[in-house]
PDB file of C-alpha atoms in Angstrom:
ATOM      1  CA  UNK A 745      33.614  23.227 -15.691  1.00  0.00           C
ATOM      2  CA  UNK A 746      34.558  24.859 -18.674  1.00  0.00           C
ATOM      3  CA  UNK A 747      35.546  23.396 -22.293  1.00  0.00           C
ATOM      4  CA  UNK A 748      38.734  26.086 -23.237  1.00  0.00           C
ATOM      5  CA  UNK A 749      39.004  27.911 -26.436  1.00  0.00           C
ATOM      6  CA  UNK A 750      41.084  24.975 -28.744  1.00  0.00           C
ATOM      7  CA  UNK A 751      43.583  25.426 -30.681  1.00  0.00           C
ATOM      8  CA  UNK A 752      43.009  25.497 -34.320  1.00  0.00           C
ATOM      9  CA  UNK A 753      44.057  22.176 -36.469  1.00  0.00           C
ATOM     10  CA  UNK A 754      45.989  22.672 -39.480  1.00  0.00           C
ATOM     11  CA  UNK A 755      43.419  24.134 -41.934  1.00  0.00           C
ATOM     12  CA  UNK A 756      41.709  26.407 -40.008  1.00  0.00           C
ATOM     13  CA  UNK A 757      39.146  25.221 -38.560  1.00  0.00           C
ATOM     14  CA  UNK A 758      38.243  24.578 -34.219  1.00  0.00           C
ATOM     15  CA  UNK A 759      39.481  21.952 -33.614  1.00  0.00           C
ATOM     16  CA  UNK A 760      37.343  18.465 -32.508  1.00  0.00           C
ATOM     17  CA  UNK A 761      37.242  17.581 -29.105  1.00  0.00           C
ATOM     18  CA  UNK A 762      39.163  14.554 -30.804  1.00  0.00           C
ATOM     19  CA  UNK A 763      41.913  16.315 -31.908  1.00  0.00           C
ATOM     20  CA  UNK A 764      43.135  17.749 -28.526  1.00  0.00           C
ATOM     21  CA  UNK A 765      45.220  16.043 -27.237  1.00  0.00           C
ATOM     22  CA  UNK A 766      44.037  15.477 -22.946  1.00  0.00           C
ATOM     23  CA  UNK A 767      47.829  15.891 -22.031  1.00  0.00           C
ATOM     24  CA  UNK A 768      48.651  19.107 -23.170  1.00  0.00           C
ATOM     25  CA  UNK A 769      45.352  20.976 -24.012  1.00  0.00           C
ATOM     26  CA  UNK A 770      42.947  21.014 -21.369  1.00  0.00           C
ATOM     27  CA  UNK A 771      43.427  22.318 -17.686  1.00  0.00           C
ATOM     28  CA  UNK A 772      43.190  19.584 -15.175  1.00  0.00           C
ATOM     29  CA  UNK A 773      41.764  21.867 -12.953  1.00  0.00           C
ATOM     30  CA  UNK A 774      39.048  23.917 -15.332  1.00  0.00           C
ATOM     31  CA  UNK A 775      38.617  21.702 -18.783  1.00  0.00           C
ATOM     32  CA  UNK A 776      36.888  18.816 -19.059  1.00  0.00           C
ATOM     33  CA  UNK A 777      38.058  15.090 -19.380  1.00  0.00           C
ATOM     34  CA  UNK A 778      37.065  14.622 -22.439  1.00  0.00           C
ATOM     35  CA  UNK A 779      37.656  10.173 -21.708  1.00  0.00           C
ATOM     36  CA  UNK A 780      35.522  10.553 -18.233  1.00  0.00           C
ATOM     37  CA  UNK A 781      33.268  13.621 -18.088  1.00  0.00           C
ATOM     38  CA  UNK A 782      31.603  13.740 -22.328  1.00  0.00           C
ATOM     39  CA  UNK A 783      29.130  11.725 -20.612  1.00  0.00           C
ATOM     40  CA  UNK A 784      28.366  13.079 -17.367  1.00  0.00           C
ATOM     41  CA  UNK A 785      24.738  13.623 -15.614  1.00  0.00           C
ATOM     42  CA  UNK A 786      25.544  16.171 -13.091  1.00  0.00           C
ATOM     43  CA  UNK A 787      22.396  14.469 -10.375  1.00  0.00           C
ATOM     44  CA  UNK A 788      19.273  16.837  -9.882  1.00  0.00           C
ATOM     45  CA  UNK A 789      19.135  19.098  -5.684  1.00  0.00           C
ATOM     46  CA  UNK A 790      18.400  16.540  -3.073  1.00  0.00           C
ATOM     47  CA  UNK A 791      14.367  16.957  -2.986  1.00  0.00           C
ATOM     48  CA  UNK A 792      13.152  19.015  -0.530  1.00  0.00           C
ATOM     49  CA  UNK A 793      11.750  17.722   2.534  1.00  0.00           C
ATOM     50  CA  UNK A 794       8.512  15.548   2.575  1.00  0.00           C
ATOM     51  CA  UNK A 795       8.587  14.474  -0.776  1.00  0.00           C
ATOM     52  CA  UNK A 796      10.917  11.256  -2.872  1.00  0.00           C
ATOM     53  CA  UNK A 797      10.970  10.024  -6.145  1.00  0.00           C
ATOM     54  CA  UNK A 798       9.155   7.522  -6.802  1.00  0.00           C
ATOM     55  CA  UNK A 799      10.332   3.934  -5.491  1.00  0.00           C
ATOM     56  CA  UNK A 800       8.243   2.747  -8.471  1.00  0.00           C
ATOM     57  CA  UNK A 801      10.955   0.068  -9.999  1.00  0.00           C
ATOM     58  CA  UNK A 802      13.082  -0.165  -6.744  1.00  0.00           C
ATOM     59  CA  UNK A 803      15.428  -3.108  -6.074  1.00  0.00           C
ATOM     60  CA  UNK A 804      13.146  -5.303  -3.042  1.00  0.00           C
ATOM     61  CA  UNK A 805       9.499  -3.286  -3.813  1.00  0.00           C
ATOM     62  CA  UNK A 806       6.657  -5.309  -4.641  1.00  0.00           C
ATOM     63  CA  UNK A 807       4.652  -4.395  -6.696  1.00  0.00           C
ATOM     64  CA  UNK A 808       0.396  -4.413  -7.213  1.00  0.00           C
ATOM     65  CA  UNK A 809      -1.309  -7.588  -9.806  1.00  0.00           C
ATOM     66  CA  UNK A 810      -2.483  -6.769 -13.856  1.00  0.00           C
ATOM     67  CA  UNK A 811      -3.577  -5.517 -14.775  1.00  0.00           C
ATOM     68  CA  UNK A 812      -2.439  -1.754 -13.643  1.00  0.00           C
ATOM     69  CA  UNK A 813      -5.160   0.595 -13.190  1.00  0.00           C
ATOM     70  CA  UNK A 814      -4.808   3.182 -16.116  1.00  0.00           C
ATOM     71  CA  UNK A 815      -4.354   5.984 -13.077  1.00  0.00           C
ATOM     72  CA  UNK A 816      -1.720   3.779 -12.304  1.00  0.00           C
ATOM     73  CA  UNK A 817       2.160   6.366 -12.259  1.00  0.00           C
ATOM     74  CA  UNK A 818       5.130   4.373 -12.686  1.00  0.00           C
ATOM     75  CA  UNK A 819       7.535   6.699 -14.406  1.00  0.00           C
ATOM     76  CA  UNK A 820      11.196   7.085 -13.331  1.00  0.00           C
ATOM     77  CA  UNK A 821      10.441  11.040 -13.442  1.00  0.00           C
ATOM     78  CA  UNK A 822       7.656  10.653 -10.533  1.00  0.00           C
ATOM     79  CA  UNK A 823       7.725  12.168  -7.221  1.00  0.00           C
ATOM     80  CA  UNK A 824       5.978  10.830  -4.185  1.00  0.00           C
ATOM     81  CA  UNK A 825       4.612  14.236  -1.389  1.00  0.00           C
ATOM     82  CA  UNK A 826       3.823  14.306   1.609  1.00  0.00           C
ATOM     83  CA  UNK A 827       0.301  15.992   2.036  1.00  0.00           C
ATOM     84  CA  UNK A 828      -0.774  14.811   4.867  1.00  0.00           C
ATOM     85  CA  UNK A 829      -1.955  12.119   8.064  1.00  0.00           C
ATOM     86  CA  UNK A 830      -6.123  11.096   7.151  1.00  0.00           C
ATOM     87  CA  UNK A 831      -5.658   9.165  10.375  1.00  0.00           C
ATOM     88  CA  UNK A 832      -3.837   7.675  13.262  1.00  0.00           C
ATOM     89  CA  UNK A 833      -4.099   3.835  14.872  1.00  0.00           C
ATOM     90  CA  UNK A 834      -2.762   2.163  17.062  1.00  0.00           C
ATOM     91  CA  UNK A 835      -0.866  -0.100  14.265  1.00  0.00           C
ATOM     92  CA  UNK A 836      -0.089   1.891  11.682  1.00  0.00           C
ATOM     93  CA  UNK A 837      -0.608   5.742  10.313  1.00  0.00           C
ATOM     94  CA  UNK A 838      -2.570   6.765   6.401  1.00  0.00           C
ATOM     95  CA  UNK A 839      -0.553   9.368   5.097  1.00  0.00           C
ATOM     96  CA  UNK A 840      -2.415  10.859   1.836  1.00  0.00           C
ATOM     97  CA  UNK A 841       0.863  11.011  -1.357  1.00  0.00           C
ATOM     98  CA  UNK A 842       0.562  12.753  -4.183  1.00  0.00           C
ATOM     99  CA  UNK A 843       2.793  10.800  -6.950  1.00  0.00           C
ATOM    100  CA  UNK A 844       2.846  13.254 -10.066  1.00  0.00           C
ATOM    101  CA  UNK A 845       4.861  13.682 -12.962  1.00  0.00           C
ATOM    102  CA  UNK A 846       4.990  16.918 -14.993  1.00  0.00           C
ATOM    103  CA  UNK A 847       1.806  15.738 -16.509  1.00  0.00           C
ATOM    104  CA  UNK A 848      -0.334  13.287 -14.737  1.00  0.00           C
ATOM    105  CA  UNK A 849      -0.803  13.420 -11.130  1.00  0.00           C
ATOM    106  CA  UNK A 850      -2.729  11.160  -9.058  1.00  0.00           C
ATOM    107  CA  UNK A 851      -2.846  10.741  -4.779  1.00  0.00           C
ATOM    108  CA  UNK A 852      -2.919   7.662  -2.930  1.00  0.00           C
ATOM    109  CA  UNK A 853      -2.648   6.487   0.320  1.00  0.00           C
ATOM    110  CA  UNK A 854      -0.020   4.783   1.790  1.00  0.00           C
ATOM    111  CA  UNK A 855      -0.267   2.994   4.900  1.00  0.00           C
ATOM    112  CA  UNK A 856       3.202   3.319   8.042  1.00  0.00           C
ATOM    113  CA  UNK A 857       2.631   0.350   9.788  1.00  0.00           C
ATOM    114  CA  UNK A 858       4.492   1.650  13.488  1.00  0.00           C
ATOM    115  CA  UNK A 859       8.208  -0.294  14.065  1.00  0.00           C
ATOM    116  CA  UNK A 860      10.170  -0.271  16.843  1.00  0.00           C
ATOM    117  CA  UNK A 861      10.319   2.757  17.402  1.00  0.00           C
ATOM    118  CA  UNK A 862       6.740   2.548  18.673  1.00  0.00           C
ATOM    119  CA  UNK A 863       4.804   0.254  21.337  1.00  0.00           C
ATOM    120  CA  UNK A 864       1.326   0.291  19.831  1.00  0.00           C
ATOM    121  CA  UNK A 865       1.152  -2.369  18.200  1.00  0.00           C
ATOM    122  CA  UNK A 866      -0.692  -4.936  19.059  1.00  0.00           C
ATOM    123  CA  UNK A 867      -2.544  -7.361  16.886  1.00  0.00           C
ATOM    124  CA  UNK A 868      -5.104 -10.454  18.782  1.00  0.00           C
ATOM    125  CA  UNK A 869      -2.881 -13.108  18.276  1.00  0.00           C
ATOM    126  CA  UNK A 870      -5.861 -15.239  17.581  1.00  0.00           C
ATOM    127  CA  UNK A 871      -5.609 -14.482  14.041  1.00  0.00           C
ATOM    128  CA  UNK A 872      -2.026 -14.892  13.073  1.00  0.00           C
ATOM    129  CA  UNK A 873      -3.112 -19.024  14.152  1.00  0.00           C
ATOM    130  CA  UNK A 874      -2.252 -20.693  11.026  1.00  0.00           C
ATOM    131  CA  UNK A 875       0.503 -18.255  10.450  1.00  0.00           C
ATOM    132  CA  UNK A 876       4.525 -18.899   9.960  1.00  0.00           C
ATOM    133  CA  UNK A 877       7.291 -16.345  10.202  1.00  0.00           C
ATOM    134  CA  UNK A 878       9.738 -18.441   7.965  1.00  0.00           C
ATOM    135  CA  UNK A 879      12.500 -17.561  10.070  1.00  0.00           C
ATOM    136  CA  UNK A 880      13.481 -19.622  13.008  1.00  0.00           C
ATOM    137  CA  UNK A 881      15.489 -16.588  14.860  1.00  0.00           C
ATOM    138  CA  UNK A 882      12.476 -13.864  13.548  1.00  0.00           C
ATOM    139  CA  UNK A 883       9.756 -16.257  15.589  1.00  0.00           C
ATOM    140  CA  UNK A 884      11.670 -16.910  18.258  1.00  0.00           C
ATOM    141  CA  UNK A 885      11.788 -12.016  18.619  1.00  0.00           C
ATOM    142  CA  UNK A 886       8.188 -12.243  17.881  1.00  0.00           C
ATOM    143  CA  UNK A 887       7.110 -14.416  20.863  1.00  0.00           C
ATOM    144  CA  UNK A 888       8.889 -12.093  23.337  1.00  0.00           C
ATOM    145  CA  UNK A 889       8.365  -9.156  22.581  1.00  0.00           C
ATOM    146  CA  UNK A 890      11.496  -7.375  21.300  1.00  0.00           C
ATOM    147  CA  UNK A 891      12.675  -4.390  19.969  1.00  0.00           C
ATOM    148  CA  UNK A 892      13.905  -6.498  16.639  1.00  0.00           C
ATOM    149  CA  UNK A 893      10.742  -9.261  17.867  1.00  0.00           C
ATOM    150  CA  UNK A 894       8.544  -5.664  17.228  1.00  0.00           C
ATOM    151  CA  UNK A 895       9.573  -4.592  13.195  1.00  0.00           C
ATOM    152  CA  UNK A 896       9.380  -8.496  11.831  1.00  0.00           C
ATOM    153  CA  UNK A 897       5.471  -7.791  13.429  1.00  0.00           C
ATOM    154  CA  UNK A 898       5.261  -4.608  11.333  1.00  0.00           C
ATOM    155  CA  UNK A 899       6.655  -5.811   8.639  1.00  0.00           C
ATOM    156  CA  UNK A 900       4.610  -9.655   8.411  1.00  0.00           C
ATOM    157  CA  UNK A 901       1.707  -7.369   8.731  1.00  0.00           C
ATOM    158  CA  UNK A 902       2.288  -5.015   6.093  1.00  0.00           C
ATOM    159  CA  UNK A 903       3.501  -8.267   3.669  1.00  0.00           C
ATOM    160  CA  UNK A 904       0.769  -9.701   5.279  1.00  0.00           C
ATOM    161  CA  UNK A 905      -2.767  -6.650   4.333  1.00  0.00           C
ATOM    162  CA  UNK A 906      -0.778  -6.126   0.795  1.00  0.00           C
ATOM    163  CA  UNK A 907      -0.856 -10.139  -0.554  1.00  0.00           C
ATOM    164  CA  UNK A 908      -4.655  -9.856   0.734  1.00  0.00           C
ATOM    165  CA  UNK A 909      -5.430  -6.757  -1.300  1.00  0.00           C
ATOM    166  CA  UNK A 910      -3.493  -8.349  -4.425  1.00  0.00           C
ATOM    167  CA  UNK A 911      -6.028 -12.123  -3.934  1.00  0.00           C
ATOM    168  CA  UNK A 912      -8.811  -9.824  -3.365  1.00  0.00           C
ATOM    169  CA  UNK A 913      -8.805  -7.205  -5.581  1.00  0.00           C
ATOM    170  CA  UNK A 914      -7.298  -9.951  -8.105  1.00  0.00           C
ATOM    171  CA  UNK A 915     -10.559 -12.194  -7.811  1.00  0.00           C
ATOM    172  CA  UNK A 916     -12.809  -8.373  -8.116  1.00  0.00           C
ATOM    173  CA  UNK A 917     -13.362  -7.604  -4.009  1.00  0.00           C
ATOM    174  CA  UNK A 918     -14.617  -4.088  -3.351  1.00  0.00           C
ATOM    175  CA  UNK A 919     -10.993  -3.680  -1.839  1.00  0.00           C
ATOM    176  CA  UNK A 920      -8.655  -0.493  -2.451  1.00  0.00           C
ATOM    177  CA  UNK A 921      -5.825  -2.207  -5.250  1.00  0.00           C
ATOM    178  CA  UNK A 922      -2.601  -2.466  -3.442  1.00  0.00           C
ATOM    179  CA  UNK A 923      -0.600  -0.095  -6.073  1.00  0.00           C
ATOM    180  CA  UNK A 924       3.014  -0.979  -3.767  1.00  0.00           C
ATOM    181  CA  UNK A 925       4.661  -2.738  -1.240  1.00  0.00           C
ATOM    182  CA  UNK A 926       8.171  -1.325   0.801  1.00  0.00           C
ATOM    183  CA  UNK A 927       9.282  -3.084   4.142  1.00  0.00           C
ATOM    184  CA  UNK A 928       6.075  -1.396   6.108  1.00  0.00           C
ATOM    185  CA  UNK A 929       4.978   0.860   3.758  1.00  0.00           C
ATOM    186  CA  UNK A 930       2.185  -0.082   1.826  1.00  0.00           C
ATOM    187  CA  UNK A 931       0.988   2.426  -1.156  1.00  0.00           C
ATOM    188  CA  UNK A 932      -2.845   1.617  -2.193  1.00  0.00           C
ATOM    189  CA  UNK A 933      -5.848   3.518  -3.771  1.00  0.00           C
ATOM    190  CA  UNK A 934      -7.880   5.889  -2.004  1.00  0.00           C
ATOM    191  CA  UNK A 935     -11.207   5.896  -2.556  1.00  0.00           C
ATOM    192  CA  UNK A 936     -13.121   9.210  -3.018  1.00  0.00           C
ATOM    193  CA  UNK A 937     -16.354  10.549  -4.184  1.00  0.00           C
ATOM    194  CA  UNK A 938     -16.863  11.288  -7.475  1.00  0.00           C
ATOM    195  CA  UNK A 939     -16.132  15.203  -5.990  1.00  0.00           C
ATOM    196  CA  UNK A 940     -12.582  13.677  -5.616  1.00  0.00           C
ATOM    197  CA  UNK A 941     -12.558  14.184  -0.967  1.00  0.00           C
ATOM    198  CA  UNK A 942     -11.915  10.459   0.816  1.00  0.00           C
ATOM    199  CA  UNK A 943     -15.540   8.366   1.016  1.00  0.00           C
ATOM    200  CA  UNK A 944     -16.630   8.602   4.610  1.00  0.00           C
ATOM    201  CA  UNK A 945     -16.862   5.530   6.381  1.00  0.00           C
ATOM    202  CA  UNK A 946     -20.226   3.676   6.297  1.00  0.00           C
ATOM    203  CA  UNK A 947     -20.302   4.283  10.257  1.00  0.00           C
ATOM    204  CA  UNK A 948     -20.912   7.595   9.747  1.00  0.00           C
ATOM    205  CA  UNK A 949     -23.474   7.871   6.297  1.00  0.00           C
ATOM    206  CA  UNK A 950     -27.231   7.397   7.404  1.00  0.00           C
ATOM    207  CA  UNK A 951     -27.911   5.782   3.296  1.00  0.00           C
ATOM    208  CA  UNK A 952     -32.091   5.729   1.892  1.00  0.00           C
ATOM    209  CA  UNK A 953     -33.372   2.744   2.475  1.00  0.00           C
ATOM    210  CA  UNK A 954     -32.745   1.480  -0.911  1.00  0.00           C
ATOM    211  CA  UNK A 955     -29.211   2.543  -0.373  1.00  0.00           C
ATOM    212  CA  UNK A 956     -28.880   0.294   2.483  1.00  0.00           C
ATOM    213  CA  UNK A 957     -30.218  -2.715   1.108  1.00  0.00           C
ATOM    214  CA  UNK A 958     -27.708  -2.649  -2.373  1.00  0.00           C
ATOM    215  CA  UNK A 959     -25.093  -1.938  -0.109  1.00  0.00           C
ATOM    216  CA  UNK A 960     -25.550  -5.368   2.324  1.00  0.00           C
ATOM    217  CA  UNK A 961     -26.066  -7.044  -0.768  1.00  0.00           C
ATOM    218  CA  UNK A 962     -22.551  -6.263  -1.276  1.00  0.00           C
ATOM    219  CA  UNK A 963     -21.139  -7.140   1.151  1.00  0.00           C
ATOM    220  CA  UNK A 964     -23.374 -10.321   1.212  1.00  0.00           C
ATOM    221  CA  UNK A 965     -21.663 -10.572  -1.809  1.00  0.00           C
ATOM    222  CA  UNK A 966     -17.761 -10.321  -0.852  1.00  0.00           C
ATOM    223  CA  UNK A 967     -18.361 -11.869   2.009  1.00  0.00           C
ATOM    224  CA  UNK A 968     -19.374 -15.560   0.292  1.00  0.00           C
ATOM    225  CA  UNK A 969     -16.344 -14.411  -2.371  1.00  0.00           C
ATOM    226  CA  UNK A 970     -14.197 -14.604   0.765  1.00  0.00           C
ATOM    227  CA  UNK A 971     -15.475 -17.370   2.255  1.00  0.00           C
ATOM    228  CA  UNK A 972     -15.379 -18.858  -0.614  1.00  0.00           C
ATOM    229  CA  UNK A 973     -11.656 -18.464  -1.209  1.00  0.00           C
ATOM    230  CA  UNK A 974     -11.548 -19.941   2.562  1.00  0.00           C
ATOM    231  CA  UNK A 975     -11.131 -15.824   4.198  1.00  0.00           C
ATOM    232  CA  UNK A 976     -13.315 -14.094   6.459  1.00  0.00           C
ATOM    233  CA  UNK A 977     -12.229 -10.699   6.749  1.00  0.00           C
ATOM    234  CA  UNK A 978     -11.643 -11.416  10.282  1.00  0.00           C
ATOM    235  CA  UNK A 979     -12.088  -7.737  12.335  1.00  0.00           C
ATOM    236  CA  UNK A 980     -16.013  -6.563   9.814  1.00  0.00           C
ATOM    237  CA  UNK A 981     -17.341  -3.566  10.998  1.00  0.00           C
ATOM    238  CA  UNK A 982     -18.823  -0.589   9.902  1.00  0.00           C
ATOM    239  CA  UNK A 983     -15.647   0.781  10.362  1.00  0.00           C
ATOM    240  CA  UNK A 984     -13.121  -0.419   8.388  1.00  0.00           C
ATOM    241  CA  UNK A 985     -15.730  -0.213   5.264  1.00  0.00           C
ATOM    242  CA  UNK A 986     -16.443   3.290   3.270  1.00  0.00           C
ATOM    243  CA  UNK A 987     -18.458   4.337   1.749  1.00  0.00           C
ATOM    244  CA  UNK A 988     -19.042   6.340  -1.919  1.00  0.00           C
ATOM    245  CA  UNK A 989     -22.051   7.037  -3.574  1.00  0.00           C
ATOM    246  CA  UNK A 990     -23.791   3.742  -4.763  1.00  0.00           C
ATOM    247  CA  UNK A 991     -21.026   1.025  -4.047  1.00  0.00           C
ATOM    248  CA  UNK A 992     -18.846   0.425  -0.823  1.00  0.00           C
ATOM    249  CA  UNK A 993     -15.197  -0.805  -0.468  1.00  0.00           C
ATOM    250  CA  UNK A 994     -13.844  -3.503   2.702  1.00  0.00           C
ATOM    251  CA  UNK A 995     -10.817  -1.755   4.131  1.00  0.00           C
ATOM    252  CA  UNK A 996      -8.303  -3.331   6.533  1.00  0.00           C
ATOM    253  CA  UNK A 997      -7.560  -6.625   5.333  1.00  0.00           C
ATOM    254  CA  UNK A 998      -4.329  -7.185   7.587  1.00  0.00           C
ATOM    255  CA  UNK A 999      -5.664  -9.940  10.175  1.00  0.00           C
ATOM    256  CA  UNK A1000      -7.766 -11.858   7.578  1.00  0.00           C
ATOM    257  CA  UNK A1001      -8.278 -15.290   8.998  1.00  0.00           C
ATOM    258  CA  UNK A1002      -7.636 -18.265   7.011  1.00  0.00           C
ATOM    259  CA  UNK A1003     -11.749 -20.080   7.721  1.00  0.00           C
ATOM    260  CA  UNK A1004     -10.417 -23.611   8.100  1.00  0.00           C
ATOM    261  CA  UNK A1005      -6.612 -23.240   7.968  1.00  0.00           C
ATOM    262  CA  UNK A1006      -7.061 -21.420  11.503  1.00  0.00           C
ATOM    263  CA  UNK A1007      -9.240 -23.079  14.820  1.00  0.00           C
ATOM    264  CA  UNK A1008     -10.749 -19.914  15.470  1.00  0.00           C
ATOM    265  CA  UNK A1009     -11.501 -19.249  11.981  1.00  0.00           C
ATOM    266  CA  UNK A1010     -15.615 -19.317  12.199  1.00  0.00           C
ATOM    267  CA  UNK A1011     -15.888 -17.196  15.053  1.00  0.00           C
ATOM    268  CA  UNK A1012     -14.587 -15.105  13.562  1.00  0.00           C
ATOM    269  CA  UNK A1013     -16.644 -15.377  10.208  1.00  0.00           C
ATOM    270  CA  UNK A1014     -20.074 -15.847  13.293  1.00  0.00           C
ATOM    271  CA  UNK A1015     -18.272 -12.399  15.133  1.00  0.00           C
ATOM    272  CA  UNK A1016     -18.124 -10.862  11.147  1.00  0.00           C
ATOM    273  CA  UNK A1017     -21.856 -11.519  10.279  1.00  0.00           C
ATOM    274  CA  UNK A1018     -23.070 -10.542  13.800  1.00  0.00           C
ATOM    275  CA  UNK A1019     -21.097  -6.857  13.485  1.00  0.00           C
ATOM    276  CA  UNK A1020     -22.459  -6.531   9.828  1.00  0.00           C
ATOM    277  CA  UNK A1021     -25.501  -7.163  11.352  1.00  0.00           C
ATOM    278  CA  UNK A1022     -25.805  -5.154  14.053  1.00  0.00           C
ATOM    279  CA  UNK A1023     -25.604  -1.938  11.797  1.00  0.00           C
ATOM    280  CA  UNK A1024     -27.740  -2.798   8.954  1.00  0.00           C
ATOM    281  CA  UNK A1025     -30.803  -3.362  11.355  1.00  0.00           C
ATOM    282  CA  UNK A1026     -29.817  -0.546  13.049  1.00  0.00           C
ATOM    283  CA  UNK A1027     -30.446   1.277  10.539  1.00  0.00           C
ATOM    284  CA  UNK A1028     -34.376   0.248   9.945  1.00  0.00           C
ATOM    285  CA  UNK A1029     -33.007  -2.580   7.889  1.00  0.00           C
ATOM    286  CA  UNK A1030     -33.934  -6.251   9.391  1.00  0.00           C
ATOM    287  CA  UNK A1031     -30.897  -8.427   9.279  1.00  0.00           C
ATOM    288  CA  UNK A1032     -31.127 -11.265  10.915  1.00  0.00           C
ATOM    289  CA  UNK A1033     -26.590 -12.550  12.044  1.00  0.00           C
ATOM    290  CA  UNK A1034     -27.167 -16.208  12.471  1.00  0.00           C
ATOM    291  CA  UNK A1035     -28.954 -16.246   8.573  1.00  0.00           C
ATOM    292  CA  UNK A1036     -25.974 -14.560   7.396  1.00  0.00           C
ATOM    293  CA  UNK A1037     -23.695 -16.357   8.944  1.00  0.00           C
ATOM    294  CA  UNK A1038     -25.774 -19.719   6.864  1.00  0.00           C
ATOM    295  CA  UNK A1039     -25.503 -17.980   4.140  1.00  0.00           C
ATOM    296  CA  UNK A1040     -21.850 -16.883   4.326  1.00  0.00           C
ATOM    297  CA  UNK A1041     -20.224 -20.496   5.321  1.00  0.00           C
ATOM    298  CA  UNK A1042     -21.856 -22.447   3.037  1.00  0.00           C
ATOM    299  CA  UNK A1043     -19.565 -20.750   0.449  1.00  0.00           C
ATOM    300  CA  UNK A1044     -16.874 -22.407   2.775  1.00  0.00           C
ATOM    301  CA  UNK A1045     -17.405 -25.976   1.651  1.00  0.00           C
TER     302      UNK A1045
END
């Protein structure tokens, strides 16, 4: 709307808004209402498909642990843009997301767990022994495998992974930083090589003997630290470990198991140790699974 040229005031100066009579001097169809429209700010145009305003400050969003990394963008004006699928899985898809402002940008990984529209979600129930869904109605729905139950289950796994990542990252373990949790979407650090490309899984690499030994030391330390916290990964293998130039990063932790609280905890820990020992031995670095298990489990008690 536009403001009509106001009549001159008695001293010959143009009338100010304070001089206007809103009942006589403004055309209600073409002019501003000085009591309501002067502070009006038009909403921005709707963003194209694949983009959204950053959800960082939205109500209900869980933010990652302090201290926030230097690369994290928390500005309200940031825009999140889907860049494409990085990985598809039975329970979740991982999509690359760019969060950008006029001056800064960062690429992150968004893990989006499948909800009740998908029937592929299946985690071994052994992982969840010792865990408890708060509401009895939700527990019954999960037990029955209803549509609502599958949606609850997806949200529980997303929440579990966010919680474990937050705990492990705060303890200094090599895991991606969990940026935020929004329902069944977990936004986290995108682990890259020095050139910015995505880090490969350990199973895809052929490290030198020296680097292989360094990777094993890092994994042993991480496993011992987790055991001291009462946890084991539960599904640790060369496919759930990323390898950068000089370090390994453990991923996919929603099924982490409480070694003591879960009756099958010791067996999950033993399996993690066997998987690690088998892979490193196959690459030429002899690792005894029982010896590794003895080293790790000593930290749990």
